[in-house]
Tab-separated table of C-alpha atoms in Angstrom:
chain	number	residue	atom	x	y	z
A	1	UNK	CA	-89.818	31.818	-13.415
A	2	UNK	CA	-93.702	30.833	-13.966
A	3	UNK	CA	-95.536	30.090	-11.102
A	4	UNK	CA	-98.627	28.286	-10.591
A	5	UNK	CA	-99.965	28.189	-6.769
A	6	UNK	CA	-100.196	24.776	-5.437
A	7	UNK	CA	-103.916	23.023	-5.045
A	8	UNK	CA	-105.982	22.570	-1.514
A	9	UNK	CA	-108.354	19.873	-3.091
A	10	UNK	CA	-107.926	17.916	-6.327
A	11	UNK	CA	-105.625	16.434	-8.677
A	12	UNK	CA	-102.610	16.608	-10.336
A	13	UNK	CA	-101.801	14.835	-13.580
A	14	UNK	CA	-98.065	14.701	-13.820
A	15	UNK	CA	-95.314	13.699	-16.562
A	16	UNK	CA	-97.590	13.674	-19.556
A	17	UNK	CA	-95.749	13.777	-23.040
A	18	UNK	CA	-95.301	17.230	-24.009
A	19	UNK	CA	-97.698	18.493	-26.407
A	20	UNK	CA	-100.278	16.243	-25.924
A	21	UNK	CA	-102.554	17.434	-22.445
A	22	UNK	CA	-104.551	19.502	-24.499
A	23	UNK	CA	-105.791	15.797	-26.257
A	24	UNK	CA	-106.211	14.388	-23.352
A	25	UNK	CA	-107.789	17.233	-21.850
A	26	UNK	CA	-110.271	16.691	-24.479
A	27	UNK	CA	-110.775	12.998	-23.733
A	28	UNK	CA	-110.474	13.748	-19.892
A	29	UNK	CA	-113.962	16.572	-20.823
A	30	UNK	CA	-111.690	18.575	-18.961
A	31	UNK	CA	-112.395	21.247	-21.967
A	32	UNK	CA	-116.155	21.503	-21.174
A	33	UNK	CA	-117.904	23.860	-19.312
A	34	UNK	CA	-116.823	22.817	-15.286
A	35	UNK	CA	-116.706	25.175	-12.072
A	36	UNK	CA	-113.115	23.297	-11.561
A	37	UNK	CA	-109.906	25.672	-11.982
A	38	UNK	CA	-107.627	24.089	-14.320
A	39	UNK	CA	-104.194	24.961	-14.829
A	40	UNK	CA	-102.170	23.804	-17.961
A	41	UNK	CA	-98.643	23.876	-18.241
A	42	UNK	CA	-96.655	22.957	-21.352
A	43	UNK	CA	-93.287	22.350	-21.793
A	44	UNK	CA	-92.308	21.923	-18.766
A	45	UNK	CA	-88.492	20.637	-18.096
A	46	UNK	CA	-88.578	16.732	-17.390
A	47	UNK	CA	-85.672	15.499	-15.960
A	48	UNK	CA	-87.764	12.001	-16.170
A	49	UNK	CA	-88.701	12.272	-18.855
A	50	UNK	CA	-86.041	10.817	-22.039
A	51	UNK	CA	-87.520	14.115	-24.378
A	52	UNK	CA	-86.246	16.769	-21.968
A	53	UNK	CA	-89.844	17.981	-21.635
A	54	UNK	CA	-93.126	17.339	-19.840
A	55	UNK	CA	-96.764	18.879	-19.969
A	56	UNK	CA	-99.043	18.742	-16.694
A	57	UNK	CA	-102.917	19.056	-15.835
A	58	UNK	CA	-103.732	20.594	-12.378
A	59	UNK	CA	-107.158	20.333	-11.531
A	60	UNK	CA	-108.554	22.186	-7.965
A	61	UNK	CA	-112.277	20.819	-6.569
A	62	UNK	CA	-114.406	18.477	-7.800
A	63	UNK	CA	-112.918	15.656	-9.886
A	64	UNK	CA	-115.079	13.204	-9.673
A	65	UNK	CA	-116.807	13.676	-13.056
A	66	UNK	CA	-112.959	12.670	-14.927
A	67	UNK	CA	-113.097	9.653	-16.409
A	68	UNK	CA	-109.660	8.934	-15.031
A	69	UNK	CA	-109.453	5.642	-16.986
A	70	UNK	CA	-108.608	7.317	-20.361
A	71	UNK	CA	-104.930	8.785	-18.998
A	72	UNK	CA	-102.939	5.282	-19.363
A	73	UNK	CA	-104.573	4.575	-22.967
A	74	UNK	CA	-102.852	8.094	-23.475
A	75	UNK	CA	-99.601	7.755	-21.872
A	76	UNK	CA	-98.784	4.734	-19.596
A	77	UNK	CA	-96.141	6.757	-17.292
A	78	UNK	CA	-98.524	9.451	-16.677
A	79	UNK	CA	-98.669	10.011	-12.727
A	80	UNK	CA	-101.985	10.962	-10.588
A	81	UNK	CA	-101.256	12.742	-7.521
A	82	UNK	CA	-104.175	13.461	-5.345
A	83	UNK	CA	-104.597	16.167	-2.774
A	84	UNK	CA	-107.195	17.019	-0.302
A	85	UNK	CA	-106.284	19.940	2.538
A	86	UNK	CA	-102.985	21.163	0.636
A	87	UNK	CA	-101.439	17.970	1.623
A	88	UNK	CA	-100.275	14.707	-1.189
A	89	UNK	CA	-102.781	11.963	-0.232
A	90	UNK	CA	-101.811	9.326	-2.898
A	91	UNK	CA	-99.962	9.266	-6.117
A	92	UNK	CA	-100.173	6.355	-8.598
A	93	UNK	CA	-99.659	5.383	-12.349
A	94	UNK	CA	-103.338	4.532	-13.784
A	95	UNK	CA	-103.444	0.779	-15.315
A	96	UNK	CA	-104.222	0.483	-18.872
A	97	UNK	CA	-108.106	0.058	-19.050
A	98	UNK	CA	-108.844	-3.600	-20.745
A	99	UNK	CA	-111.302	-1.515	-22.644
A	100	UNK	CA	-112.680	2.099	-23.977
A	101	UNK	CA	-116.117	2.794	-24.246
A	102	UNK	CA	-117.362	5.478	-26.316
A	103	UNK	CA	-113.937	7.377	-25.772
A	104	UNK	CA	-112.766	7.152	-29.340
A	105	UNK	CA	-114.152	6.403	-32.167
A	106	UNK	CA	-113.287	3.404	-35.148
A	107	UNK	CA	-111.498	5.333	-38.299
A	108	UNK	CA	-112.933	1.601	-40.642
A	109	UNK	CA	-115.748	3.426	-42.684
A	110	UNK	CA	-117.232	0.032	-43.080
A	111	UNK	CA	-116.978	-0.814	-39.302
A	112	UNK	CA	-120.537	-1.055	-37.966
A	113	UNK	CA	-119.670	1.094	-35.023
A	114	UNK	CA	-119.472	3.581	-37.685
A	115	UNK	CA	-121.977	3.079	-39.739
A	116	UNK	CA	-124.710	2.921	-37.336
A	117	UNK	CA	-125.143	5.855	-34.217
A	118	UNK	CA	-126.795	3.683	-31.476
A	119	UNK	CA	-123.848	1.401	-31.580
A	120	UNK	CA	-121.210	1.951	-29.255
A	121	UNK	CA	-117.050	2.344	-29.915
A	122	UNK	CA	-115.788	-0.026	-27.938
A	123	UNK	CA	-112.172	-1.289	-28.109
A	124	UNK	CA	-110.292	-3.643	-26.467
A	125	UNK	CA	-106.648	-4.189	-25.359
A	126	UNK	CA	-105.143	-6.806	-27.303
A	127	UNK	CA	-102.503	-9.004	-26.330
A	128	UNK	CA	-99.766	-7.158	-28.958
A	129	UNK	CA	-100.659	-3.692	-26.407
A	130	UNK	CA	-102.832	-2.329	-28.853
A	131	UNK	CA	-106.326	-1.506	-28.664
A	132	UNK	CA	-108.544	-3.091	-31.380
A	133	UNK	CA	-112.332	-2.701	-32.300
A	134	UNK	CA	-114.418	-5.425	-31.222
A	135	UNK	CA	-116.581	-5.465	-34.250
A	136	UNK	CA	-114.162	-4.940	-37.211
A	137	UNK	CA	-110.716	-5.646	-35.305
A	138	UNK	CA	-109.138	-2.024	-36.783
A	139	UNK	CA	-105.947	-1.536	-34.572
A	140	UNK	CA	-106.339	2.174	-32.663
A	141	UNK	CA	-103.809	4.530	-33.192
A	142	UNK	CA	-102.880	6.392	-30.303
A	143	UNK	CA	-102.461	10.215	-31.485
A	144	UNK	CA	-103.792	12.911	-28.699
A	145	UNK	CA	-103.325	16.325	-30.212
């Protein structure tokens, strides 16, 4: 059995689709250089989850810097469990932000967001549950790997 010591102070991101927390790691900047301890664990048995299988983040210190926002464009059931003195403070499901800035980019190689670097990618949640570009309308496809 694997075991990874439970967290004083920080967070927990919880019931993420396997295979993709290294993605949103990425988005998260959880992958650049931070004096947080982060513990990733793949694979994880899910009885939640329909797949069988579940990936979590755990994060000890300092969180603030996360841009939290980005986990429920990733995955909507994703859970965020806070903890401060060893003890479960609050857990909730992030909404869906209404709209990313600068978190992904437009794939439309004629999209102006593209074209020119000053301009920011911004995308906005449309009423089909997809997030479109507000300058060339390209759908976003959701693939955190």
């Amino acid at each position: 059995m694997l075991n990874i010591d439970e967290i004083q102070n920080g967070i927990v991101i919880d019931h993420i689709k396997a295979g993709t927390a290294i993605g949103l790691m990425e988005l998260l900047g959880i992958t650049e250089k931070r004096n947080a301890t982060v513990a990733l664990i793949q694979n994880v048995r899910s009885q939640k989850n329909p797949a069988g299988k579940k990936d979590i983040i755990k994060v000890e210190g300092d969180y603030s810097w996360l841009n939290l926002e980005v986990m429920a464009y990733v995955d909507p059931d994703i859970t965020l469990t806070v903890i401060e003195n060893g003890k479960v403070i609050r857990k909730e499901h992030p909404q869906r932000p209404k709209r990313l800035v600068n978190i992904v980019k437009c794939n439309n190689p004629r999209c102006i967001s593209t074209i020119e670097e000053a301009c920011d990618q911004i995308f906005e949640l449309s009423n089909n549950g997809k997030y479109r570009c507000i300058y060339c309308e390209q759908e976003l496809q959701v693939k955190p790997e």
